[in-house]
Amino acid sequence: MVRYRLLFVCLGNICRSPMAEGVFRRVAEEEGLIHLFEIDSAGMGDWHIGQAPDTRAQEAAHSRGVDISGQSARQVTRGDFHAFDLLLAMDGSNYAELTELAPKGARHKVRRFLDYAPHTGAKDVPDPFYGGRDGFDHALDLIEEAARGLLAELAGAEKREKREA
Ligand code: 4NP
């Protein structure tokens, strides 16, 4: 049964959030917990709607065994605040815009993704769009840490609830 509906959000939905969606899916599959999740990604902007992820993001993810080639970019909507339990912002600018867009009472659903990787010391997954391949690899390093941290937190909450039921 789906317990958590997660939306990963960046600016264009062709680099960071598609990689986060793919990495989280892979990590949850590895841990045998994928059945708990509905996972999607979206962008604050509308420039790339309908496009597949940037080829550099596809290649960087592929080199870590994550296939994101089938994804298609879309823009965040206000309906997403009802359809999802957590909206995970890749950087501070995405976070600020999401909290502004959030309907009343739904702001608590918006989190910074790297809050789940405090040991990295980073708050933002830097936008790799205007740089080279190393920026995509660095983004993936941060994304992998936060994906594991987020999964551990949600799986822990799930276990506690089951024990108390
Ligand atoms: P993303 O990267 O937010 O990680 O998908 C970007 C992609 C496209 C643009 C900006 C950031 N853009 O301005 O088109």
PDB file of C-alpha atoms and ligand atoms in Angstrom, residues 10-18 47-48 127-130, ligand 1:
ATOM      1  CA  CYS A  10      13.734  21.855  -9.110  1.00  0.00           C
ATOM      2  CA  LEU A  11      13.642  24.751 -11.563  1.00  0.00           C
ATOM      3  CA  GLY A  12      13.436  23.122 -15.002  1.00  0.00           C
ATOM      4  CA  ASN A  13      12.586  19.466 -14.176  1.00  0.00           C
ATOM      5  CA  ILE A  14      15.227  18.279 -16.640  1.00  0.00           C
ATOM      6  CA  CYS A  15      18.337  17.951 -14.413  1.00  0.00           C
ATOM      7  CA  ARG A  16      18.181  17.709 -10.611  1.00  0.00           C
ATOM      8  CA  SER A  17      14.643  16.581  -9.790  1.00  0.00           C
ATOM      9  CA  PRO A  18      14.558  13.850 -12.481  1.00  0.00           C
ATOM     10  CA  TRP A  47      10.271  26.019 -20.375  1.00  0.00           C
ATOM     11  CA  HIS A  48      10.875  22.292 -20.757  1.00  0.00           C
ATOM     12  CA  ASP A 127      22.005  23.837 -10.517  1.00  0.00           C
ATOM     13  CA  PRO A 128      24.252  21.957 -12.981  1.00  0.00           C
ATOM     14  CA  PHE A 129      22.492  23.189 -16.137  1.00  0.00           C
ATOM     15  CA  TYR A 130      25.083  25.778 -17.214  1.00  0.00           C
TER      16      TYR A 130
HETATM   17  P1  4NP B   1      17.095  21.869 -13.192  1.00  0.00           P
HETATM   18  O1  4NP B   1      18.134  22.664 -14.131  1.00  0.00           O
HETATM   19  O2  4NP B   1      16.334  22.909 -12.412  1.00  0.00           O
HETATM   20  O3  4NP B   1      17.983  21.056 -12.310  1.00  0.00           O
HETATM   21  O4  4NP B   1      16.223  21.040 -14.111  1.00  0.00           O
HETATM   22  C1  4NP B   1      17.717  23.675 -15.002  1.00  0.00           C
HETATM   23  C2  4NP B   1      17.260  23.353 -16.244  1.00  0.00           C
HETATM   24  C3  4NP B   1      16.879  24.344 -17.123  1.00  0.00           C
HETATM   25  C4  4NP B   1      16.960  25.675 -16.736  1.00  0.00           C
HETATM   26  C5  4NP B   1      17.410  25.988 -15.475  1.00  0.00           C
HETATM   27  C6  4NP B   1      17.780  24.992 -14.596  1.00  0.00           C
HETATM   28  N1  4NP B   1      16.590  26.677 -17.634  1.00  0.00           N
HETATM   29  O5  4NP B   1      16.732  27.870 -17.288  1.00  0.00           O
HETATM   30  O6  4NP B   1      16.124  26.402 -18.738  1.00  0.00           O
END
